Tab-separated table of C-alpha atoms in Angstrom:
chain	number	residue	atom	x	y	z
A	664	MET	CA	-137.147	-135.494	20.415
A	665	PRO	CA	-136.006	-136.219	23.981
A	666	GLN	CA	-138.102	-134.871	26.796
A	667	VAL	CA	-136.530	-132.007	28.679
A	668	TYR	CA	-137.667	-131.148	32.159
A	669	LYS	CA	-135.561	-128.223	33.296
A	670	MET	CA	-136.057	-127.561	36.965
A	671	SER	CA	-134.952	-124.352	38.539
A	672	TYR	CA	-134.045	-124.968	42.181
A	673	PRO	CA	-132.792	-122.993	44.004
A	674	GLY	CA	-134.771	-119.904	43.196
A	675	TYR	CA	-137.963	-121.644	42.092
A	676	PRO	CA	-140.431	-120.190	41.353
A	677	PRO	CA	-138.871	-117.473	39.169
A	678	THR	CA	-139.378	-113.855	40.101
A	679	GLY	CA	-142.969	-112.772	39.681
A	680	TYR	CA	-144.276	-116.339	39.522
A	681	PRO	CA	-146.827	-116.982	42.270
A	682	PRO	CA	-145.603	-119.744	44.574
A	683	PHE	CA	-147.725	-122.816	45.147
A	684	PRO	CA	-148.718	-122.960	48.814
A	685	GLY	CA	-146.434	-125.353	50.614
A	686	TYR	CA	-144.325	-125.991	47.529
A	687	PRO	CA	-141.607	-125.348	48.453
A	688	PRO	CA	-142.220	-124.275	52.052
A	689	ALA	CA	-141.520	-120.598	52.584
A	690	GLY	CA	-137.911	-120.006	53.512
A	691	GLN	CA	-136.737	-123.434	52.354
A	692	GLU	CA	-136.336	-122.679	48.657
A	693	SER	CA	-132.574	-123.167	48.704
A	694	SER	CA	-132.786	-126.748	49.908
A	695	PHE	CA	-136.154	-127.993	48.661
A	696	PRO	CA	-135.913	-130.499	47.205
A	697	PRO	CA	-132.239	-131.550	47.152
A	698	PRO	CA	-130.603	-131.300	43.693
A	699	GLY	CA	-131.695	-134.077	41.382
A	700	GLN	CA	-134.655	-135.044	43.545
A	701	TYR	CA	-137.383	-132.863	42.058
A	702	PRO	CA	-140.630	-134.775	42.533
A	703	TYR	CA	-141.346	-134.954	38.777
A	704	PRO	CA	-138.866	-137.351	37.191
A	705	SER	CA	-138.758	-137.681	33.442
A	706	GLY	CA	-141.202	-140.157	32.043
A	707	PHE	CA	-144.473	-138.458	32.890
A	708	PRO	CA	-147.760	-139.862	31.698
A	709	PRO	CA	-147.967	-140.801	28.005
A	710	MET	CA	-148.228	-137.921	25.616
A	711	GLY	CA	-151.784	-136.745	25.621
A	712	GLY	CA	-151.447	-133.848	27.903
A	713	GLY	CA	-153.619	-132.191	30.450
A	714	ALA	CA	-154.816	-128.828	31.487
A	715	TYR	CA	-155.685	-126.798	34.482
A	716	SER	CA	-157.294	-123.606	35.394
A	717	ALA	CA	-157.239	-121.660	38.583
A	718	ALA	CA	-160.607	-120.281	39.560
A	719	PRO	CA	-161.408	-117.311	37.322
A	720	SER	CA	-162.402	-114.070	38.932
A	721	SER	CA	-165.950	-113.672	40.179
A	722	GLY	CA	-168.442	-112.905	37.471
A	723	TYR	CA	-166.288	-114.510	34.792
A	724	PRO	CA	-167.885	-117.316	32.781
A	725	GLY	CA	-166.825	-120.516	34.458
A	726	ALA	CA	-166.088	-118.795	37.760
A	727	PRO	CA	-167.288	-120.453	40.948
A	728	GLY	CA	-171.047	-120.261	41.027
A	729	TYR	CA	-171.515	-119.872	37.259
A	730	PRO	CA	-174.279	-120.733	36.696
A	731	ALA	CA	-175.909	-120.670	40.108
A	732	PRO	CA	-176.203	-124.054	41.805
A	733	GLY	CA	-178.891	-125.996	40.061
A	734	GLY	CA	-177.834	-124.675	36.715
A	735	TYR	CA	-180.109	-123.657	33.903
A	736	PRO	CA	-181.289	-125.773	31.015
A	737	ALA	CA	-179.191	-125.697	27.885
A	738	PRO	CA	-181.078	-123.574	25.337
A	739	ALA	CA	-182.483	-125.741	22.572
A	740	GLY	CA	-179.853	-126.083	19.921
A	741	TYR	CA	-176.943	-125.125	22.172
A	742	PRO	CA	-174.462	-127.898	22.497
A	743	GLY	CA	-176.167	-131.130	23.082
A	744	ALA	CA	-179.593	-129.792	23.958
A	745	PRO	CA	-182.513	-131.850	22.634
A	746	GLN	CA	-183.204	-130.944	19.031
A	747	ALA	CA	-186.512	-130.769	17.208
A	748	GLY	CA	-187.713	-134.151	16.030
A	749	GLY	CA	-185.420	-135.945	18.466
A	750	ALA	CA	-182.290	-135.262	16.422
A	751	PRO	CA	-179.110	-136.175	18.284
A	752	PRO	CA	-177.228	-133.470	20.193
A	753	TYR	CA	-174.729	-131.517	18.144
A	754	PRO	CA	-172.044	-129.468	19.867
A	755	GLY	CA	-172.033	-125.833	18.911
A	756	GLY	CA	-175.404	-125.955	17.174
A	757	GLY	CA	-177.532	-122.886	16.597
A	758	PHE	CA	-180.293	-121.441	18.692
A	759	PRO	CA	-183.825	-121.731	17.335
A	760	GLY	CA	-184.471	-118.900	14.911
A	761	GLY	CA	-180.950	-117.668	15.443
A	762	GLN	CA	-181.973	-116.028	18.709
A	763	VAL	CA	-179.548	-116.191	21.602
A	764	PRO	CA	-181.467	-115.676	24.864
A	765	SER	CA	-180.819	-112.197	26.201
A	766	GLN	CA	-180.918	-113.454	29.773
A	767	TYR	CA	-181.028	-116.614	31.786
A	768	PRO	CA	-183.972	-117.996	33.736
A	769	GLY	CA	-185.031	-115.627	36.462
A	770	GLY	CA	-183.232	-112.768	34.774
A	771	GLN	CA	-179.951	-113.679	36.439
A	772	ALA	CA	-177.088	-112.679	34.188
A	773	PRO	CA	-173.994	-114.609	35.274
A	774	PHE	CA	-171.523	-111.863	34.418
A	775	PRO	CA	-171.022	-108.428	36.006
A	776	ASN	CA	-171.677	-107.444	39.581
A	777	GLN	CA	-172.565	-110.904	40.778
A	778	PRO	CA	-171.821	-111.517	44.462
A	779	ALA	CA	-169.053	-113.923	45.353
A	780	VAL	CA	-170.366	-117.462	45.668
A	781	MET	CA	-169.024	-120.714	46.964
A	782	ASN	CA	-166.575	-122.820	45.032
A	783	GLN	CA	-168.357	-125.225	42.702
A	784	GLY	CA	-165.690	-127.910	42.607
A	785	THR	CA	-166.300	-131.485	43.686
A	786	ILE	CA	-163.022	-131.523	45.634
A	787	ARG	CA	-162.542	-129.210	48.588
A	788	PRO	CA	-159.649	-128.946	51.031
A	789	ALA	CA	-159.927	-131.638	53.701
A	790	ALA	CA	-160.726	-130.467	57.208
A	791	ASN	CA	-158.236	-131.336	59.967
A	792	PHE	CA	-155.624	-131.974	57.297
A	793	ASP	CA	-152.408	-133.661	58.441
A	794	ALA	CA	-149.812	-134.047	55.696
A	795	MET	CA	-147.599	-136.383	57.749
A	796	ARG	CA	-150.504	-138.684	58.578
A	797	ASP	CA	-151.489	-138.859	54.896
A	798	ALA	CA	-147.881	-139.506	53.875
A	799	GLU	CA	-147.790	-142.403	56.337
A	800	ILE	CA	-151.041	-143.845	54.914
A	801	LEU	CA	-149.605	-143.726	51.386
A	802	ARG	CA	-146.340	-145.313	52.533
A	803	LYS	CA	-148.193	-148.218	54.148
A	804	ALA	CA	-150.371	-148.620	51.036
A	805	MET	CA	-147.247	-149.174	48.921
A	806	LYS	CA	-145.115	-151.144	51.379
A	807	GLY	CA	-144.646	-154.891	51.060
A	808	PHE	CA	-146.289	-157.154	48.526
A	809	GLY	CA	-149.125	-155.656	46.546
A	810	THR	CA	-150.610	-152.200	46.701
A	811	ASP	CA	-153.613	-150.982	48.665
A	812	GLU	CA	-155.132	-148.944	45.834
A	813	GLN	CA	-158.246	-148.121	47.832
A	814	ALA	CA	-156.165	-146.383	50.511
A	815	ILE	CA	-154.452	-144.329	47.804
A	816	VAL	CA	-157.825	-143.410	46.263
A	817	ASP	CA	-159.253	-142.408	49.652
A	818	VAL	CA	-156.415	-139.962	50.289
A	819	VAL	CA	-155.823	-138.536	46.818
A	820	ALA	CA	-159.482	-138.000	45.859
A	821	ASN	CA	-160.276	-136.145	49.072
A	822	ARG	CA	-157.438	-133.626	49.229
A	823	SER	CA	-157.007	-130.355	47.349
A	824	ASN	CA	-154.031	-129.858	45.065
A	825	ASP	CA	-152.370	-127.614	47.646
A	826	GLN	CA	-152.732	-130.356	50.235
A	827	ARG	CA	-151.288	-132.951	47.828
A	828	GLN	CA	-148.187	-130.765	47.434
A	829	LYS	CA	-147.772	-130.747	51.212
A	830	ILE	CA	-148.185	-134.544	51.359
A	831	LYS	CA	-145.474	-134.884	48.718
A	832	ALA	CA	-143.084	-132.699	50.730
A	833	ALA	CA	-143.903	-134.524	53.993
A	834	PHE	CA	-143.287	-137.917	52.366
A	835	LYS	CA	-139.787	-136.901	51.314
A	836	THR	CA	-139.064	-135.430	54.753
A	837	MET	CA	-140.272	-138.521	56.596
A	838	TYR	CA	-138.888	-141.289	54.394
A	839	GLY	CA	-136.179	-139.703	52.264
A	840	LYS	CA	-137.987	-141.004	49.197
A	841	ASP	CA	-139.839	-139.387	46.334
A	842	LEU	CA	-143.594	-140.031	46.530
A	843	ILE	CA	-144.093	-139.680	42.772
A	844	LYS	CA	-141.382	-142.238	41.991
A	845	ASP	CA	-142.906	-144.651	44.499
A	846	LEU	CA	-146.376	-144.210	43.014
A	847	LYS	CA	-145.036	-144.710	39.489
A	848	SER	CA	-143.430	-147.970	40.548
A	849	GLU	CA	-146.730	-149.229	41.986
A	850	LEU	CA	-149.145	-148.040	39.279
A	851	SER	CA	-149.435	-148.234	35.499
A	852	GLY	CA	-151.523	-147.140	32.548
A	853	ASN	CA	-154.441	-144.757	32.990
A	854	MET	CA	-154.344	-145.014	36.782
A	855	GLU	CA	-150.731	-143.828	36.753
A	856	GLU	CA	-151.563	-140.920	34.429
A	857	LEU	CA	-154.484	-139.871	36.626
A	858	ILE	CA	-152.466	-140.010	39.861
A	859	LEU	CA	-149.570	-138.039	38.386
A	860	ALA	CA	-151.973	-135.413	37.038
A	861	LEU	CA	-153.472	-135.008	40.505
A	862	PHE	CA	-150.045	-134.472	42.054
A	863	MET	CA	-148.794	-131.887	39.542
A	864	PRO	CA	-149.121	-128.240	40.597
A	865	PRO	CA	-151.876	-126.823	38.355
A	866	THR	CA	-149.837	-124.325	36.331
A	867	TYR	CA	-147.123	-126.921	35.760
A	868	TYR	CA	-149.768	-129.377	34.546
A	869	ASP	CA	-150.964	-126.855	31.941
A	870	ALA	CA	-147.448	-126.068	30.759
A	871	TRP	CA	-146.532	-129.754	30.685
A	872	SER	CA	-149.669	-130.529	28.683
A	873	LEU	CA	-148.870	-127.876	26.080
A	874	ARG	CA	-145.296	-129.150	25.776
A	875	ASN	CA	-146.469	-132.713	25.252
A	876	ALA	CA	-149.091	-131.608	22.740
A	877	MET	CA	-146.335	-130.165	20.529
A	878	GLN	CA	-143.557	-132.655	21.231
A	879	GLY	CA	-142.576	-135.428	18.871
A	880	VAL	CA	-144.349	-136.331	15.648
A	881	GLY	CA	-147.632	-134.527	15.081
A	882	THR	CA	-149.429	-131.905	17.127
A	883	GLN	CA	-152.435	-132.339	19.405
A	884	GLU	CA	-154.230	-129.212	18.291
A	885	ARG	CA	-157.318	-129.757	20.417
A	886	VAL	CA	-155.214	-129.712	23.589
A	887	LEU	CA	-153.770	-126.342	22.539
A	888	ILE	CA	-157.285	-125.026	21.889
A	889	GLU	CA	-158.718	-126.342	25.141
A	890	ILE	CA	-156.030	-124.684	27.257
A	891	LEU	CA	-155.193	-121.453	25.427
A	892	CYS	CA	-158.747	-120.480	24.420
A	893	THR	CA	-160.330	-120.938	27.861
A	894	ARG	CA	-157.870	-119.464	30.358
A	895	THR	CA	-157.756	-116.072	32.055
A	896	ASN	CA	-154.967	-113.587	31.375
A	897	GLN	CA	-153.224	-114.350	34.662
A	898	GLU	CA	-153.368	-118.084	34.050
A	899	ILE	CA	-151.913	-117.757	30.563
A	900	ARG	CA	-149.077	-115.500	31.697
A	901	GLU	CA	-148.211	-117.947	34.480
A	902	ILE	CA	-148.255	-120.831	31.995
A	903	VAL	CA	-145.913	-118.950	29.649
A	904	ARG	CA	-143.453	-118.262	32.483
A	905	CYS	CA	-143.629	-121.844	33.768
A	906	TYR	CA	-143.139	-123.217	30.232
A	907	GLN	CA	-139.964	-121.161	29.892
A	908	SER	CA	-138.567	-121.931	33.347
A	909	GLU	CA	-139.294	-125.660	33.350
A	910	PHE	CA	-138.659	-126.614	29.734
A	911	GLY	CA	-136.294	-123.832	28.668
A	912	ARG	CA	-138.509	-123.038	25.705
A	913	ASP	CA	-140.577	-120.128	24.432
A	914	LEU	CA	-144.260	-121.094	24.143
A	915	GLU	CA	-145.006	-118.657	21.324
A	916	LYS	CA	-142.067	-119.925	19.257
A	917	ASP	CA	-143.185	-123.523	19.747
A	918	ILE	CA	-146.711	-122.599	18.635
A	919	ARG	CA	-145.359	-120.882	15.532
A	920	SER	CA	-143.245	-123.892	14.619
A	921	ASP	CA	-146.061	-126.419	15.143
A	922	THR	CA	-149.051	-124.593	13.634
A	923	SER	CA	-149.687	-122.371	10.643
A	924	GLY	CA	-152.043	-119.907	9.001
A	925	HIS	CA	-155.025	-118.410	10.780
A	926	PHE	CA	-154.933	-121.102	13.462
A	927	GLU	CA	-151.367	-120.116	14.343
A	928	ARG	CA	-152.380	-116.448	14.564
A	929	LEU	CA	-155.300	-117.240	16.848
A	930	LEU	CA	-153.124	-119.260	19.260
A	931	VAL	CA	-150.387	-116.611	19.251
A	932	SER	CA	-153.044	-114.032	20.125
A	933	MET	CA	-154.277	-116.266	22.940
A	934	CYS	CA	-150.855	-116.841	24.502
A	935	GLN	CA	-150.331	-113.075	24.944
A	936	GLY	CA	-152.783	-113.106	27.856
A	937	ASN	CA	-154.090	-109.657	26.947
A	938	ARG	CA	-157.859	-110.200	26.629
A	939	ASP	CA	-159.969	-107.372	28.059
A	940	GLU	CA	-161.294	-108.624	31.386
A	941	ASN	CA	-163.521	-105.673	32.271
A	942	GLN	CA	-166.774	-107.305	33.342
A	943	SER	CA	-169.017	-104.425	32.282
A	944	VAL	CA	-170.650	-104.624	28.852
A	945	ASN	CA	-170.589	-101.865	26.232
A	946	HIS	CA	-173.748	-102.492	24.228
A	947	GLN	CA	-172.890	-99.968	21.539
A	948	MET	CA	-169.552	-101.717	20.972
A	949	ALA	CA	-171.380	-105.052	20.875
A	950	GLN	CA	-173.650	-103.744	18.114
A	951	GLU	CA	-170.688	-102.341	16.171
A	952	ASP	CA	-168.677	-105.565	16.560
A	953	ALA	CA	-171.660	-107.626	15.417
A	954	GLN	CA	-171.929	-105.470	12.294
A	955	ARG	CA	-168.185	-105.783	11.631
A	956	LEU	CA	-168.282	-109.553	12.022
A	957	TYR	CA	-171.242	-109.806	9.668
A	958	GLN	CA	-169.498	-107.692	7.050
A	959	ALA	CA	-166.311	-109.736	7.500
A	960	GLY	CA	-168.146	-113.024	6.917
A	961	GLU	CA	-171.755	-113.537	5.891
A	962	GLY	CA	-172.041	-110.096	4.284
A	963	ARG	CA	-169.246	-110.508	1.747
A	964	LEU	CA	-167.691	-112.928	-0.679
A	965	GLY	CA	-164.874	-114.633	1.190
A	966	THR	CA	-163.923	-114.053	4.805
A	967	ASP	CA	-161.891	-111.371	6.554
A	968	GLU	CA	-160.296	-113.733	9.073
A	969	SER	CA	-158.283	-110.999	10.788
A	970	CYS	CA	-161.473	-109.211	11.867
A	971	PHE	CA	-162.772	-112.355	13.596
A	972	ASN	CA	-159.370	-112.912	15.230
A	973	MET	CA	-159.164	-109.347	16.505
A	974	ILE	CA	-162.628	-109.253	18.091
A	975	LEU	CA	-162.672	-112.773	19.519
A	976	ALA	CA	-159.112	-112.468	20.881
A	977	THR	CA	-159.490	-109.088	22.583
A	978	ARG	CA	-163.046	-108.680	23.866
A	979	SER	CA	-164.024	-109.872	27.331
A	980	PHE	CA	-166.252	-112.925	27.568
A	981	PRO	CA	-169.262	-110.893	28.822
A	982	GLN	CA	-168.712	-108.488	25.917
A	983	LEU	CA	-168.575	-111.376	23.442
A	984	LYS	CA	-171.845	-112.739	24.808
A	985	ALA	CA	-173.484	-109.359	24.191
A	986	THR	CA	-171.985	-109.306	20.691
A	987	MET	CA	-173.464	-112.732	19.978
A	988	GLU	CA	-176.888	-111.495	21.060
A	989	ALA	CA	-176.578	-108.399	18.858
A	990	TYR	CA	-175.426	-110.564	15.938
A	991	SER	CA	-178.406	-112.916	16.224
A	992	ARG	CA	-180.833	-109.986	16.217
A	993	MET	CA	-179.159	-108.362	13.235
A	994	ALA	CA	-178.432	-111.419	11.070
A	995	ASN	CA	-181.284	-113.664	12.272
A	996	ARG	CA	-178.753	-116.432	12.824
A	997	ASP	CA	-176.283	-117.127	15.603
A	998	LEU	CA	-172.601	-116.304	15.415
A	999	LEU	CA	-171.547	-119.902	16.144
A	1000	SER	CA	-173.316	-121.036	12.983
A	1001	SER	CA	-171.736	-118.236	10.957
A	1002	VAL	CA	-168.270	-119.221	12.176
A	1003	GLY	CA	-169.045	-122.777	11.087
A	1004	ARG	CA	-169.902	-121.569	7.592
A	1005	GLU	CA	-166.958	-119.194	7.242
A	1006	PHE	CA	-164.160	-121.299	8.766
A	1007	SER	CA	-163.035	-124.899	8.864
A	1008	GLY	CA	-160.545	-127.102	10.672
A	1009	TYR	CA	-158.799	-126.115	13.869
A	1010	VAL	CA	-159.277	-122.360	13.520
A	1011	GLU	CA	-163.031	-123.005	13.402
A	1012	SER	CA	-162.736	-125.131	16.564
A	1013	GLY	CA	-160.702	-122.443	18.311
A	1014	LEU	CA	-163.112	-119.623	17.482
A	1015	LYS	CA	-166.109	-121.735	18.502
A	1016	THR	CA	-164.423	-122.617	21.793
A	1017	ILE	CA	-164.072	-118.925	22.641
A	1018	LEU	CA	-167.719	-118.254	21.799
A	1019	GLN	CA	-168.968	-121.321	23.685
A	1020	CYS	CA	-167.046	-120.223	26.783
A	1021	ALA	CA	-168.636	-116.774	26.493
A	1022	LEU	CA	-172.067	-118.425	26.505
A	1023	ASN	CA	-171.600	-121.253	28.990
A	1024	ARG	CA	-168.191	-122.505	30.018
A	1025	PRO	CA	-169.415	-125.581	31.966
A	1026	ALA	CA	-171.360	-126.665	28.862
A	1027	PHE	CA	-168.156	-126.489	26.801
A	1028	PHE	CA	-166.328	-128.827	29.172
A	1029	ALA	CA	-169.370	-131.109	29.457
A	1030	GLU	CA	-169.328	-131.452	25.679
A	1031	ARG	CA	-165.614	-132.256	25.665
A	1032	LEU	CA	-166.133	-134.933	28.308
A	1033	TYR	CA	-169.027	-136.469	26.399
A	1034	TYR	CA	-167.092	-136.789	23.169
A	1035	SER	CA	-164.042	-138.168	24.988
A	1036	MET	CA	-166.151	-141.210	25.857
A	1037	LYS	CA	-168.706	-141.396	23.033
A	1038	GLY	CA	-168.349	-144.194	20.515
A	1039	ALA	CA	-165.686	-146.868	20.342
A	1040	GLY	CA	-162.754	-146.351	22.680
A	1041	THR	CA	-162.094	-143.604	25.191
A	1042	ASP	CA	-159.874	-140.530	24.908
A	1043	ASP	CA	-158.475	-141.070	28.393
A	1044	SER	CA	-156.057	-138.139	28.315
A	1045	THR	CA	-158.900	-135.676	27.685
A	1046	LEU	CA	-161.062	-137.375	30.308
A	1047	VAL	CA	-158.282	-137.212	32.916
A	1048	ARG	CA	-157.295	-133.663	32.033
A	1049	ILE	CA	-160.768	-132.161	32.356
A	1050	VAL	CA	-161.856	-134.114	35.439
A	1051	VAL	CA	-158.639	-133.196	37.271
A	1052	THR	CA	-158.389	-129.575	36.205
A	1053	ARG	CA	-162.032	-128.673	36.840
A	1054	SER	CA	-162.352	-130.690	40.067
A	1055	GLU	CA	-161.717	-127.658	42.295
A	1056	ILE	CA	-163.372	-125.055	40.059
A	1057	ASP	CA	-166.679	-125.926	38.409
A	1058	LEU	CA	-167.049	-129.691	38.097
A	1059	VAL	CA	-170.365	-129.484	39.973
A	1060	GLN	CA	-171.737	-127.221	37.229
A	1061	ILE	CA	-170.190	-129.354	34.499
A	1062	LYS	CA	-171.984	-132.395	35.930
A	1063	GLN	CA	-175.266	-130.485	35.941
A	1064	MET	CA	-174.827	-129.378	32.338
A	1065	PHE	CA	-173.743	-132.870	31.280
A	1066	CYS	CA	-176.956	-134.353	32.637
A	1067	GLN	CA	-179.134	-131.679	31.006
A	1068	MET	CA	-177.362	-131.922	27.648
A	1069	TYR	CA	-177.089	-135.702	27.319
A	1070	GLN	CA	-179.842	-137.080	29.573
A	1071	LYS	CA	-177.377	-139.188	31.554
A	1072	THR	CA	-175.045	-138.465	34.434
A	1073	LEU	CA	-171.310	-137.986	34.002
A	1074	GLY	CA	-170.717	-140.701	36.593
A	1075	THR	CA	-172.835	-143.193	34.651
A	1076	MET	CA	-170.873	-142.613	31.468
A	1077	ILE	CA	-167.514	-142.806	33.253
A	1078	ALA	CA	-168.557	-146.050	34.940
A	1079	SER	CA	-169.491	-147.627	31.609
A	1080	ASP	CA	-166.311	-146.487	29.831
A	1081	THR	CA	-163.627	-147.225	32.442
A	1082	SER	CA	-162.748	-150.021	34.850
A	1083	GLY	CA	-160.812	-151.014	37.963
A	1084	ASP	CA	-159.018	-148.566	40.235
A	1085	TYR	CA	-158.958	-145.995	37.426
A	1086	ARG	CA	-162.774	-145.961	37.384
A	1087	ARG	CA	-162.922	-145.912	41.182
A	1088	LEU	CA	-160.665	-142.874	41.426
A	1089	LEU	CA	-162.433	-140.968	38.631
A	1090	LEU	CA	-165.804	-141.581	40.255
A	1091	ALA	CA	-164.456	-140.487	43.638
A	1092	ILE	CA	-163.269	-137.213	42.075
A	1093	VAL	CA	-166.557	-136.461	40.307
A	1094	GLY	CA	-168.435	-137.247	43.499
A	1095	GLN	CA	-170.293	-140.430	42.589
C-alpha cells in the first residue's frame, strides 16, 4: 500500500488542534511552508514506528516527578525486580504473597494532591536559544565533503522538540532548503531514523507511528499497545485528529480492519480518549470493582472479557491502583497474575500494560527498553521511539527504574548494543 502523507496547509493545524509552538509561526499559517515543501517528505524512517507523549497532568502516573527524584525500589516480583533464589527478572510478575504495597516508601503516594514538581526529562530547552545560529551550525555540518556528525549531535541532543521546530523553520527561511531533506541525504539507517524522530512534532510522531504499525503486510500490535494504552485523554484525542488530518484516515476504522476480537475492542475503547481522569480515589468502588473482576475471571469457569475491558478502559489510573490493592487483599494474588491466567496474546499484553502504568509507568517503559536490547539483535525502532518520546517527560525516572530492575544502567546497555554516531546520539539524549 503506498504511503500517504496528506498535509493540510494552509489552515494547519485543524480547528481545535493545539498548535506546536513556532510551527508554523503565529500569523504565517497561510504561507508556511510553501506548497509542496512540508518538512516531512515521503519516505520516513523504516516501518517500525514511534510514539510520543506530552507530559501528563500533575499527579498522574508518569507525570513529571513520578516517582520523586531518586525513585523507589521496584517491589520484589514487580517487573524485573530480583526474584527469590536469584531467578531472572520477569516483566509483569506478581508481588510476594499477592500483596501489592498500599503505599510507597515514606508514605508518599504519587497520585492525588501532589505538588507540581520539576520536569523529569533528560532534555530541557536550551538557554539563550538562537534558532538561526543553530540552523547555521547544521548547514555547515552538512556542507562540502563529508558530514560533521558530532556537530549535528551537539545541537539536536541539547534542544527541546519545540526548539527543533524553530530550527527547522529558520533553516528554510535562511537557505531556502528543507532541513529534513538535507539531513536525510547525509544520514542513513538507525541514525537517520533517530534524527527524523527527534524532528517530528510529538503528536505527529505518535500518529505516524500508528499509521506505520498498521500499514502494509502484518500489524505491529505492540506499537499500538504502547501508544494507545499509555496516553492521556487529551493526547489520544489529538492523535486521532492528527491521524485524520495528515493521513486522511479514521484511526478507529484502521484499528478495526487490522485487529480482531477482544484485542480490537480494547484498542477501540482506548482510542476514544474517555478514561476517567479524576485523581481522587473511591475506595468503595475499588472494592466493588475488585469483586467484579474476581467474579469475571478467577471466580468462574471461563472469563467475562467485557467486564475486564469496561473497568480497565474507564477507571482512572489512581483508581485502578486502588482496585489492584483491593484485589490482592481479597484474592490473595495480584491482578496482573490473574490477567495472565485468564487472557493470552495481545489482549493480555494490552491489559497488563494498563495495569503496569497504574502501578509504575517509568517501570513499564524501562521494561520495554530492556527487552528491546536483550538477547540477539536490537529492536531499534522501539529503542528510538521510547528514548525520544520520554526524553522530555520522565526519562530520568525510567533510567532510575532501569538500574533498580536490571542492575545495570540504561546507558551501559545502549553502549553495548549500538555503535557509531547512532550510539553517540542515543547516549547524549539519555544523559550519559
